[in-house]
Amino acid sequence: MSADEFSFISELARFAGQSEESLDLADDGALIGKLVLVKDLVQAGIHALPDDNDADVVRKAIRVNLSDLAAMAAQPKFILLGLCLGTKSKPGQMPALAETIRKECEHFAVHLIGGDTVQGSGPTTVSITAIGEVKHSPVLRSGGQIGDNVWVSGSIGDGALGLKWLQMGQQNPELSKLDAKDTDYLAQRYRWPQPRIALGYQLASLAHCMIDISDGLAADAGHLARASNLSLVIETEKIPVSAAFQNWRNRNGSPAEQWKTLSAGDDYELLFSAPMEARREIEVVAAKTGCPVTRIGHLEAGNGVVLRLNGAVVDWPVSGFTHF
Amino acid sequence: MSADEFSFISELARFAGQSEESLDLADDGALIGKLVLVKDLVQAGIHALPDDNDADVVRKAIRVNLSDLAAMAAQPKFILLGLCLGTKSKPGQMPALAETIRKECEHFAVHLIGGDTVQGSGPTTVSITAIGEVKHSPVLRSGGQIGDNVWVSGSIGDGALGLKWLQMGQQNPELSKLDAKDTDYLAQRYRWPQPRIALGYQLASLAHCMIDISDGLAADAGHLARASNLSLVIETEKIPVSAAFQNWRNRNGSPAEQWKTLSAGDDYELLFSAPMEARREIEVVAAKTGCPVTRIGHLEAGNGVVLRLNGAVVDWPVSGFTHF
C-alpha cells in the first residue's frame, strides 16, 4: 500500500468511525447486528495471474472473501458478485464460469443473492461482498492480551512459492528441481485458497484476536500487534511449513529469500491469539475441524512484531519489510 | 447485455433462486430480513466518461446504488466501497476523493462501513455495496396489477442528453444551440444522478411494483412488465421532460432521435405502478418529498411494453429497441 493510499484510508476511517458498524475500518469486515460483511476486490494480473481465466479469478475472489469472514469467526451465508468482465474474457467461457460459481457456492454452503455483471475495458475485476453470521460476537484484531499464545493454522509460504512457480516455472533454478507433486501442490495453494471457515467459527469463544494472512505473515502479525497495542513475538523456527516448502528450502541457501517467501502473503491461514489455558481446547478444535494449528509465539507489552530465532531476537531479515 | 451475459445470469439465477433472500436475482437487490442489499459496478469509460476523475466515478457509483435502494423502498443506511484505482488515477487526487466520499455519505445520511482499495491496471472501477432498510417489506418489480396507473418521477432523457453534450459538445448541431444554463443542467443530470430516496421510501405502502430507470425507460418498463407478467402501456405524449430537453427537442426534427434519447437510460428516476385509488396520496407524497411525479400509462393483461401516441398504438419507433 502506498503512502497516498494509506492516508486515503486513514481519512475514510476518520469519518467512517462515527458508526460502530464500521469497526473503525480497522478489521476484516463490518458488523450489522450479527451479520459480518466483507468486501475485497480481485483483479486479474494483480491478485491473480494475467492469463488466468475468469473462473480462476472469480474462484479466488470468493475464497479470499470467505477467508475474511473466517478471520472474524463468522459462518458464511451469502455472497453478492460484482463481475466486471475484461477485454480477454471469452463469451464461450461464460457457462463454465457460471458452473464454477455454482460449485463454489455449494462447496462452501453459501447462497448467491445478488450483484451485477458488466463488460469492462480493462482486466477482469471481481468484487465479492460476502456476508456471514457470528454466533455471539466476532473475533476482532484488537482483542489480544498480554501473555496470549500466538497460533497459526496450516502452513505458511506455500502460496507465495506457488505464485513463483506459476510465474517462472522451470526458469527458477530451485523450483525446477522439485518433483511435479510438490509444484502441483504449491500452484494449487496459490490458485485455490482454502478459507479456514470451520476453524475460525469454532475459535469464536477461544481466540482473543484473529486475522487471516493475506498480506503476509509479518504484515498481518503487525496488524494484530498494532490493533491490540502490544508486541507480537514470533519464534521463527516454529513457523509451520509444508513438505513441498521444506523440499524447496533444502535447495535454497538464501535466508533472505526464505524469509521473503514466508512473509509474501497469499496464505489465507488464520493467525490468532488465545490465553495459555485455551491451549488444549484449541488443539481439540483443530483436530475436529481437520485443520492443524501451531503455536508460533506470544503477545507481550510493547508494540510491533519481534522475531526470534532459537530464543534470540533477530533483526528483521529483509530490508523491504522495515515498514511494519 | 449480450446473449451470453443474459444466459450467464439466467444460469446464476437458476441456482441462486434456491434462497429466498436472492429474490431470484430478478430485482434491484437482495433481502435479508429487513435489510436490502444492492451492488452495482461502475467503470470509467463505460458508465462514466473515460477522462472523469475518480471522485466523479465514485460519486456516480454511490448514487446509482442508492437509486437501486430507492427503487425497493429502502432507506439507505450503509455503504461498502470497493475501489480499484486505474492507471490514470493520480495520487494527488486522493484527498479530494476522500472528501467527496465523506460529503456523499453526509448528504445521503449513510455510513461507510467497509470495503477495500487497490491499485489496478485498467480503468478506475468502483463496486459499491449499499445497504438499506425497509419499513415493512420492499416494493418488488413483480407486484404490478391489472388496472394500475403507471407513474414516473422527475423528467426523462436529461441524462442521455447530458452525456451527448459531454461527449460531443459544440460539435452537436442541436445541442450547440442551447444556452449554457441548459447544457450545464443536462451535464449535471448525467454526472450527478439524484436517487429518489425519500419518494421511494414513502411509496412503500402505495406502489405495487417499482424500478429505477438506469437502462432506459423502455427497457426498464419492459423489466416491470415481464416481472409482473402484464402489459405496460405508455402514453408517450405524457412522458415528462425538462425545459432543457424541451429546448433541445424544439431544435431537433427527428422523432427517432428524440425517442432514442428518451429511452437511452441514465435517468435514475423511479418508474412504478399503483392502484387508481392511490392517486391522491401519491400526489401528496410527491409534494411532500419535493419530487414531481407524472402518470404516463397503465398496466393491462398481456405482456411487454405498448406505446401509444394520443390514444393510438404506435410502432416501436427505433429499430434498435426491438429486443424488448
XYZ file of C-alpha atoms in Angstrom:
648
model
C 0.000 0.000 0.000
C 1.437 3.375 -0.955
C 1.624 6.339 1.434
C -1.173 8.006 -0.537
C -3.461 5.013 -0.233
C -2.640 4.713 3.450
C -3.555 8.318 4.162
C -6.658 7.924 1.975
C -7.870 5.037 4.102
C -6.978 6.888 7.315
C -9.081 9.787 6.101
C -12.003 7.474 5.294
C -11.654 5.814 8.695
C -11.784 9.204 10.394
C -15.382 9.819 9.347
C -16.427 6.179 8.920
C -15.528 5.584 12.559
C -18.582 7.561 13.570
C -20.702 4.429 13.068
C -19.999 1.462 15.279
C -20.864 -0.905 12.417
C -17.664 0.140 10.618
C -15.440 -1.203 13.424
C -13.336 1.867 12.534
C -12.500 0.224 9.170
C -9.778 -1.457 11.213
C -10.870 -5.054 10.884
C -11.537 -7.580 8.147
C -15.193 -6.632 7.894
C -18.129 -4.623 9.176
C -20.752 -5.722 11.664
C -24.507 -5.117 11.423
C -26.150 -6.917 14.312
C -24.861 -10.463 13.994
C -24.053 -10.092 10.306
C -20.440 -9.634 9.274
C -19.892 -8.057 5.843
C -16.598 -8.212 3.977
C -15.755 -6.892 0.533
C -12.453 -7.445 -1.237
C -11.592 -6.841 -4.873
C -9.551 -9.204 -7.026
C -8.171 -8.172 -10.418
C -6.527 -10.434 -12.992
C -2.847 -9.548 -13.231
C -2.764 -8.100 -9.701
C -4.239 -10.706 -7.356
C -4.417 -13.458 -9.930
C -2.249 -14.217 -12.951
C -2.750 -12.025 -16.034
C -3.735 -15.033 -18.134
C -5.935 -16.739 -15.565
C -9.372 -17.404 -16.951
C -12.379 -15.715 -15.379
C -13.350 -18.833 -13.422
C -9.931 -18.781 -11.690
C -10.260 -15.087 -10.867
C -13.811 -15.406 -9.542
C -12.984 -18.519 -7.507
C -10.081 -16.743 -5.879
C -12.210 -13.671 -5.186
C -14.880 -15.777 -3.484
C -12.363 -17.646 -1.359
C -10.348 -14.671 -0.148
C -13.578 -13.056 0.995
C -14.709 -16.189 2.812
C -11.287 -16.199 4.467
C -12.001 -12.696 5.775
C -15.252 -13.978 7.280
C -13.394 -16.906 8.856
C -10.980 -14.430 10.438
C -13.898 -12.818 12.265
C -15.345 -16.164 13.364
C -18.348 -15.710 11.088
C -20.135 -18.541 9.311
C -20.504 -17.568 5.625
C -24.115 -17.339 4.465
C -24.407 -15.190 1.348
C -22.366 -13.632 -1.424
C -23.027 -10.860 -3.910
C -20.955 -10.917 -7.082
C -19.742 -7.774 -8.849
C -18.180 -9.019 -12.061
C -16.508 -6.643 -14.478
C -15.513 -8.796 -17.432
C -12.206 -7.942 -19.054
C -11.092 -7.463 -22.612
C -9.706 -11.009 -22.572
C -12.954 -12.532 -21.290
C -14.308 -15.069 -23.752
C -18.084 -15.377 -24.210
C -17.662 -19.106 -24.731
C -16.315 -19.456 -21.199
C -19.401 -17.970 -19.516
C -21.160 -21.326 -18.956
C -18.025 -22.719 -17.284
C -17.835 -19.573 -15.169
C -21.441 -19.959 -14.020
C -20.719 -23.586 -13.178
C -17.641 -22.595 -11.147
C -19.719 -20.112 -9.155
C -22.404 -22.725 -8.551
C -19.822 -25.231 -7.344
C -18.117 -22.721 -5.049
C -21.456 -21.757 -3.504
C -22.331 -25.407 -2.999
C -18.894 -26.271 -1.593
C -18.983 -23.501 0.987
C -22.744 -23.669 1.586
C -23.314 -20.029 0.680
C -26.108 -18.538 -1.408
C -25.535 -16.131 -4.267
C -28.107 -13.412 -3.661
C -27.204 -10.532 -5.943
C -24.685 -8.381 -7.745
C -24.157 -7.433 -11.351
C -22.166 -8.314 -14.425
C -20.802 -5.753 -16.864
C -18.424 -5.843 -19.800
C -15.480 -3.608 -18.965
C -12.498 -2.362 -20.928
C -9.659 -3.478 -18.627
C -8.639 -6.726 -16.964
C -11.340 -8.879 -15.357
C -12.130 -7.361 -11.962
C -14.228 -9.100 -9.348
C -15.723 -7.578 -6.228
C -17.316 -10.028 -3.830
C -19.439 -8.961 -0.895
C -19.602 -11.896 1.497
C -21.957 -11.973 4.453
C -21.628 -14.258 7.419
C -23.172 -14.662 10.807
C -21.437 -14.787 14.168
C -22.731 -16.945 16.988
C -22.446 -14.218 19.616
C -19.853 -11.671 18.599
C -16.942 -11.565 16.144
C -13.290 -12.024 16.998
C -11.560 -8.719 16.250
C -7.952 -7.807 15.611
C -7.843 -5.649 18.691
C -8.607 -8.194 21.414
C -5.127 -9.579 22.053
C -3.940 -9.718 25.682
C -0.512 -9.851 27.294
C 0.611 -13.435 27.736
C -1.578 -14.840 24.958
C -0.149 -17.609 22.845
C 0.014 -16.780 19.150
C -1.106 -19.510 16.785
C -1.224 -20.016 13.062
C -3.218 -22.542 11.054
C -1.945 -24.790 8.268
C 1.395 -23.968 6.642
C 2.951 -20.692 5.595
C 4.711 -19.695 2.389
C 3.098 -22.169 0.003
C 1.007 -19.569 -1.822
C 3.987 -17.335 -2.491
C 6.049 -20.266 -3.685
C 3.175 -21.443 -5.863
C 2.955 -17.988 -7.435
C 6.681 -18.035 -8.146
C 6.358 -21.434 -9.792
C 3.417 -20.285 -11.908
C 5.315 -17.159 -12.962
C 8.789 -18.636 -13.514
C 8.356 -22.399 -13.734
C 11.418 -24.253 -14.911
C 13.349 -20.979 -15.148
C 13.618 -20.898 -11.383
C 16.713 -22.971 -10.521
C 15.454 -24.253 -7.147
C 11.814 -24.806 -8.009
C 12.741 -26.645 -11.180
C 14.360 -29.310 -9.009
C 11.116 -30.117 -7.174
C 9.031 -33.002 -8.379
C 5.639 -32.456 -10.001
C 3.761 -33.471 -6.850
C 5.344 -30.589 -4.945
C 4.956 -27.978 -7.677
C 1.336 -29.020 -8.330
C 0.624 -28.688 -4.628
C 2.213 -25.238 -4.435
C 0.415 -23.960 -7.538
C -2.870 -25.238 -6.124
C -2.215 -23.445 -2.845
C -1.861 -20.183 -4.766
C -4.816 -20.717 -7.053
C -7.309 -22.294 -4.674
C -7.036 -20.674 -1.246
C -8.727 -22.726 1.473
C -10.611 -20.402 3.786
C -10.401 -21.836 7.319
C -14.106 -21.412 7.950
C -14.824 -24.216 10.400
C -11.716 -23.451 12.426
C -12.440 -19.723 12.556
C -16.025 -20.257 13.611
C -15.059 -22.717 16.362
C -12.453 -20.284 17.688
C -15.137 -17.683 18.437
C -15.104 -18.333 22.161
C -11.390 -19.179 22.410
C -9.414 -16.620 20.400
C -8.780 -13.101 21.704
C -7.758 -11.627 18.359
C -7.600 -13.016 14.837
C -6.723 -12.110 11.246
C -6.282 -14.048 8.034
C -2.898 -13.938 6.378
C -3.322 -12.305 3.009
C -0.682 -9.568 3.053
C 1.940 -11.880 4.563
C 2.719 -13.311 7.983
C 4.857 -10.349 9.051
C 2.440 -7.710 7.767
C -0.624 -9.342 9.268
C 1.170 -10.013 12.563
C 1.867 -6.279 12.516
C -1.831 -5.557 12.017
C -2.736 -7.682 15.044
C 0.031 -6.136 17.175
C -0.965 -2.595 16.250
C -4.691 -3.178 16.753
C -4.094 -4.876 20.111
C -1.462 -2.284 21.037
C 1.000 -4.996 22.002
C 4.145 -6.634 20.760
C 3.734 -9.889 18.849
C 6.756 -12.150 19.236
C 7.299 -14.838 16.606
C 9.623 -17.762 17.265
C 10.605 -18.023 13.639
C 11.825 -21.606 13.831
C 8.292 -22.656 14.778
C 6.572 -21.285 11.651
C 4.917 -24.334 10.091
C 5.816 -25.160 6.524
C 4.644 -27.876 4.155
C 6.748 -30.771 2.893
C 6.906 -29.063 -0.506
C 8.143 -25.832 1.063
C 10.695 -27.843 3.062
C 11.914 -29.505 -0.133
C 12.360 -26.097 -1.738
C 14.087 -24.697 1.360
C 16.563 -27.551 1.341
C 17.607 -26.443 -2.138
C 17.696 -22.719 -1.421
C 20.631 -21.347 0.527
C 19.445 -17.771 0.956
C 17.815 -16.999 4.305
C 16.668 -13.670 2.865
C 14.809 -15.437 0.077
C 13.270 -17.895 2.526
C 12.074 -15.087 4.743
C 10.708 -13.134 1.851
C 8.715 -16.164 0.764
C 7.416 -16.890 4.259
C 6.130 -13.350 4.503
C 4.935 -12.748 0.965
C 1.254 -13.416 1.577
C -1.477 -15.354 -0.217
C -1.534 -17.904 2.620
C -5.140 -17.422 3.767
C -4.302 -19.122 7.022
C -5.582 -17.814 10.347
C -3.266 -16.030 12.757
C -4.758 -15.667 16.217
C -4.002 -15.292 19.886
C -5.576 -17.097 22.818
C -4.874 -17.452 26.502
C -2.493 -20.168 27.650
C -5.392 -22.027 29.323
C -7.184 -22.476 25.992
C -4.314 -24.493 24.564
C -5.938 -27.864 24.989
C -9.317 -26.753 23.666
C -7.687 -25.204 20.613
C -5.958 -28.460 19.829
C -9.284 -30.266 20.129
C -10.941 -27.787 17.756
C -8.061 -28.158 15.295
C -8.396 -31.932 15.327
C -12.178 -31.733 14.980
C -12.033 -29.343 12.015
C -9.134 -31.180 10.364
C -7.019 -28.053 10.288
C -3.648 -28.239 12.066
C -2.583 -25.287 14.205
C 0.861 -24.382 15.522
C 1.945 -22.139 18.365
C 4.496 -19.735 16.952
C 4.820 -17.069 19.620
C 3.113 -14.863 22.136
C 1.936 -11.336 22.913
C 3.758 -9.102 25.358
C 3.878 -5.444 26.329
C 5.319 -3.241 23.603
C 4.403 -2.704 20.025
C 5.149 -4.151 16.618
C 6.480 -7.538 15.613
C 9.558 -9.100 17.207
C 11.278 -12.023 15.527
C 13.281 -14.573 17.491
C 15.392 -17.445 16.281
C 16.088 -20.134 18.864
C 15.388 -17.663 21.647
C 17.490 -14.750 20.415
C 15.982 -11.639 18.868
C 16.953 -11.371 15.216
C 16.964 -8.314 13.036
C 14.229 -8.037 10.533
C 15.894 -10.032 7.816
C 14.711 -8.306 4.678
C 15.080 -4.598 4.275
C 11.900 -4.256 2.240
C 9.893 -5.253 5.277
C 11.032 -2.445 7.537
C 7.770 -0.564 7.099
C 5.962 -2.707 9.677
C -26.495 -7.046 -22.386
C -25.248 -9.674 -24.817
C -26.952 -13.049 -25.293
C -24.031 -14.677 -23.484
C -24.348 -12.412 -20.466
C -28.095 -12.935 -20.429
C -27.776 -16.706 -20.377
C -24.992 -16.408 -17.779
C -27.294 -14.509 -15.445
C -30.164 -16.910 -16.138
C -27.871 -19.753 -15.173
C -26.848 -17.986 -11.963
C -30.492 -17.249 -11.168
C -31.353 -20.923 -11.605
C -29.307 -21.952 -8.583
C -29.406 -18.635 -6.717
C -33.192 -18.859 -6.701
C -32.941 -21.610 -4.112
C -32.568 -18.963 -1.399
C -35.455 -16.589 -0.848
C -33.014 -13.797 0.015
C -31.914 -13.650 -3.634
C -35.423 -12.655 -4.830
C -34.492 -14.886 -7.795
C -31.872 -12.276 -8.826
C -34.847 -10.669 -10.546
C -34.997 -7.405 -8.633
C -32.760 -4.443 -7.899
C -31.396 -6.029 -4.724
C -31.426 -8.868 -2.240
C -33.323 -9.055 1.017
C -32.009 -10.329 4.367
C -34.691 -9.730 6.953
C -35.454 -6.041 6.608
C -32.097 -5.250 5.024
C -31.963 -4.665 1.272
C -28.541 -5.137 -0.325
C -27.654 -3.803 -3.765
C -24.343 -3.965 -5.595
C -23.645 -2.291 -8.910
C -20.303 -1.704 -10.606
C -19.278 1.499 -12.351
C -16.232 1.718 -14.592
C -14.673 4.867 -16.056
C -15.224 4.865 -19.814
C -18.267 2.577 -19.579
C -20.646 4.099 -17.025
C -18.736 7.344 -16.645
C -16.602 9.309 -19.087
C -13.103 7.953 -19.817
C -11.493 11.133 -18.506
C -13.701 11.604 -15.464
C -11.651 11.884 -12.325
C -12.015 9.256 -9.629
C -14.260 11.461 -7.497
C -16.758 11.677 -10.392
C -16.686 7.906 -10.891
C -17.092 7.121 -7.186
C -19.877 9.692 -6.747
C -21.778 8.190 -9.628
C -21.253 4.677 -8.286
C -22.604 5.647 -4.878
C -25.640 7.378 -6.342
C -26.685 4.677 -8.779
C -26.606 2.181 -5.930
C -28.684 4.418 -3.681
C -31.121 4.705 -6.579
C -31.446 0.905 -6.566
C -32.302 1.046 -2.867
C -34.869 3.774 -3.531
C -36.479 1.525 -6.155
C -37.112 -1.079 -3.466
C -38.479 1.482 -0.995
C -35.470 1.028 1.266
C -33.913 3.789 3.363
C -30.126 3.764 2.712
C -28.064 3.093 5.833
C -24.610 1.842 4.926
C -22.200 1.526 2.033
C -19.098 -0.567 1.432
C -16.652 0.751 -1.143
C -14.648 -1.491 -3.461
C -12.275 0.861 -5.252
C -9.929 -0.393 -7.932
C -7.845 2.626 -8.899
C -6.996 2.932 -12.569
C -3.812 3.659 -14.460
C -4.951 7.271 -14.839
C -5.628 7.700 -11.091
C -3.488 10.449 -9.650
C -2.142 10.082 -6.094
C -2.534 13.822 -5.615
C -6.295 13.469 -6.095
C -6.766 11.023 -3.223
C -7.536 13.659 -0.576
C -10.222 15.170 -2.836
C -11.611 11.695 -3.418
C -11.840 11.004 0.325
C -13.578 14.360 0.763
C -16.086 13.512 -1.989
C -16.915 10.230 -0.301
C -17.336 11.976 3.041
C -19.673 14.551 1.504
C -21.742 11.940 -0.298
C -22.136 9.927 2.907
C -23.152 13.042 4.787
C -25.542 14.202 2.069
C -27.381 10.900 1.924
C -27.019 10.113 5.643
C -25.252 6.803 5.041
C -22.259 5.368 6.862
C -19.206 3.972 5.114
C -18.573 0.714 6.948
C -16.052 -1.225 4.889
C -14.550 -2.231 1.577
C -11.088 -2.068 0.116
C -8.878 -0.003 -2.148
C -6.397 -1.495 -4.599
C -4.247 -0.131 -7.403
C -5.343 -1.853 -10.600
C -4.002 -1.890 -14.134
C -7.121 -0.854 -16.066
C -9.629 1.995 -15.838
C -10.889 3.021 -12.388
C -13.570 0.531 -11.371
C -15.873 1.036 -8.413
C -18.117 -1.520 -6.787
C -20.473 -0.180 -4.156
C -22.483 -2.395 -1.853
C -25.304 -0.302 -0.458
C -27.493 -1.498 2.375
C -30.864 -0.070 3.239
C -33.750 -0.904 5.493
C -37.389 -1.301 4.564
C -40.172 -0.283 6.897
C -42.161 -3.480 6.440
C -41.334 -5.061 3.116
C -39.723 -3.924 -0.141
C -41.581 -2.943 -3.308
C -40.633 -5.506 -5.962
C -40.763 -5.424 -9.745
C -43.259 -8.234 -9.804
C -46.167 -6.737 -7.878
C -47.947 -4.868 -10.670
C -51.702 -5.440 -11.024
C -54.131 -5.026 -13.890
C -55.584 -1.527 -13.901
C -52.686 0.066 -12.035
C -51.633 3.545 -13.053
C -48.014 3.757 -14.168
C -46.045 6.723 -12.853
C -42.618 8.146 -13.355
C -40.718 10.634 -11.202
C -38.880 13.758 -12.364
C -38.035 14.117 -16.040
C -36.774 11.640 -18.601
C -33.987 11.906 -21.175
C -31.826 14.516 -19.445
C -29.027 12.108 -18.531
C -28.714 10.814 -22.071
C -28.714 14.317 -23.478
C -26.144 15.387 -20.884
C -23.899 12.514 -21.917
C -24.203 13.524 -25.553
C -23.268 17.083 -24.668
C -20.266 15.932 -22.631
C -19.130 13.685 -25.461
C -19.815 15.955 -28.448
C -20.256 19.459 -27.074
C -20.303 22.144 -29.707
C -19.896 19.553 -32.452
C -23.522 18.539 -31.992
C -25.552 20.912 -34.176
C -28.673 20.974 -31.987
C -27.039 20.947 -28.575
C -24.663 23.708 -29.587
C -27.669 25.989 -29.967
C -28.735 25.583 -26.340
C -27.653 28.175 -23.833
C -25.145 27.358 -21.097
C -27.843 27.089 -18.439
C -29.457 24.208 -20.316
C -26.248 22.390 -21.176
C -24.908 22.769 -17.630
C -28.161 21.340 -16.306
C -28.037 18.380 -18.685
C -24.381 17.624 -17.934
C -25.137 17.755 -14.228
C -28.028 15.342 -14.667
C -25.647 12.852 -16.258
C -22.836 13.338 -13.777
C -24.780 13.683 -10.539
C -27.753 11.328 -10.548
C -30.308 12.190 -7.861
C -31.528 8.994 -6.234
C -35.200 9.449 -5.350
C -34.757 8.102 -1.851
C -37.466 9.966 0.057
C -40.020 9.357 -2.671
C -39.185 5.660 -2.957
C -39.361 5.129 0.782
C -42.712 6.919 1.064
C -44.135 4.827 -1.765
C -43.607 1.615 0.227
C -47.290 1.253 1.103
C -48.641 2.759 -2.130
C -46.729 1.299 -5.076
C -47.391 -2.224 -6.350
C -44.200 -2.510 -8.364
C -41.198 -0.248 -8.841
C -37.848 0.021 -10.615
C -35.322 2.784 -11.150
C -34.618 3.828 -14.723
C -30.991 3.082 -15.422
C -31.151 1.050 -18.636
C -33.722 3.392 -20.200
C -37.451 3.996 -19.871
C -38.399 1.387 -22.445
C -36.040 -1.261 -21.140
C -36.984 -0.779 -17.520
C -40.689 -0.632 -18.363
C -40.046 -3.973 -20.039
C -38.489 -5.323 -16.847
C -41.553 -4.300 -14.819
C -43.945 -5.726 -17.406
C -42.089 -9.018 -17.595
C -41.717 -9.402 -13.829
C -45.401 -8.562 -13.271
C -46.423 -10.702 -16.246
C -48.533 -7.881 -17.661
C -48.503 -5.344 -20.449
C -47.264 -1.870 -19.572
C -48.898 0.794 -21.736
C -47.084 4.137 -22.066
C -48.923 7.212 -23.347
C -45.816 8.623 -24.931
C -47.029 12.207 -25.071
C -47.219 12.185 -21.269
C -43.560 11.363 -20.643
C -42.279 14.295 -18.577
C -39.295 16.202 -19.923
C -37.326 19.129 -18.574
C -37.261 22.637 -20.034
C -33.735 21.941 -21.309
C -34.895 18.758 -23.025
C -37.822 20.654 -24.498
C -35.485 23.332 -25.843
C -33.379 20.629 -27.492
C -36.451 18.869 -28.871
C -37.668 22.102 -30.448
C -34.426 22.185 -32.424
C -34.361 18.519 -33.373
C -36.620 17.331 -36.165
C -36.027 13.613 -35.860
C -38.628 11.671 -33.854
C -36.303 8.673 -33.963
C -33.538 10.657 -32.281
C -35.958 12.007 -29.673
C -37.168 8.520 -28.864
C -33.694 7.150 -28.673
C -32.755 9.851 -26.190
C -35.878 9.350 -24.083
C -35.049 5.683 -23.764
C -31.289 5.793 -23.513
C -31.056 5.489 -19.733
C -29.048 7.190 -17.001
C -32.230 8.836 -15.693
C -32.293 7.318 -12.201
C -35.923 8.254 -11.888
C -38.457 5.874 -10.367
C -40.975 4.052 -12.550
C -43.782 2.487 -10.551
C -47.371 1.326 -10.633
C -50.083 1.931 -8.090
C -53.839 1.437 -7.907
C -56.072 4.182 -9.218
C -57.308 4.897 -5.655
C -53.794 5.806 -4.514
C -53.597 8.695 -6.962
C -54.277 11.414 -4.463
C -51.943 10.012 -1.832
C -49.145 9.690 -4.382
C -49.522 13.331 -5.302
C -49.326 14.252 -1.628
C -46.155 12.194 -1.207
C -44.649 13.797 -4.306
C -45.377 17.274 -2.969
C -44.034 16.375 0.458
C -40.773 14.940 -0.897
C -40.351 17.707 -3.458
C -40.164 15.229 -6.311
C -42.745 15.638 -9.077
C -44.425 12.521 -10.441
C -46.368 12.042 -13.669
C -48.867 9.406 -14.709
C -47.681 8.075 -18.048
C -49.752 4.941 -18.534
C -51.235 1.823 -17.003
C -50.930 -1.943 -16.669
C -53.248 -4.323 -18.504
C -53.434 -8.000 -19.396
C -50.796 -9.030 -21.894
C -47.057 -8.790 -21.880
C -44.346 -6.369 -22.860
C -44.436 -2.646 -23.431
C -47.069 -0.935 -25.602
C -46.535 2.618 -26.789
C -49.417 4.920 -27.599
C -49.413 8.398 -29.067
C -52.590 10.394 -28.468
C -54.553 7.214 -27.921
C -53.328 5.224 -30.937
C -50.832 2.383 -30.656
C -47.599 3.301 -32.378
C -44.906 1.015 -33.643
C -41.752 0.878 -31.660
C -40.103 3.866 -33.245
C -36.467 2.868 -33.218
C -35.382 -0.395 -34.696
C -32.589 -0.859 -32.166
C -35.160 -1.191 -29.448
C -36.957 -4.225 -30.872
C -35.307 -6.561 -28.375
C -37.738 -5.685 -25.613
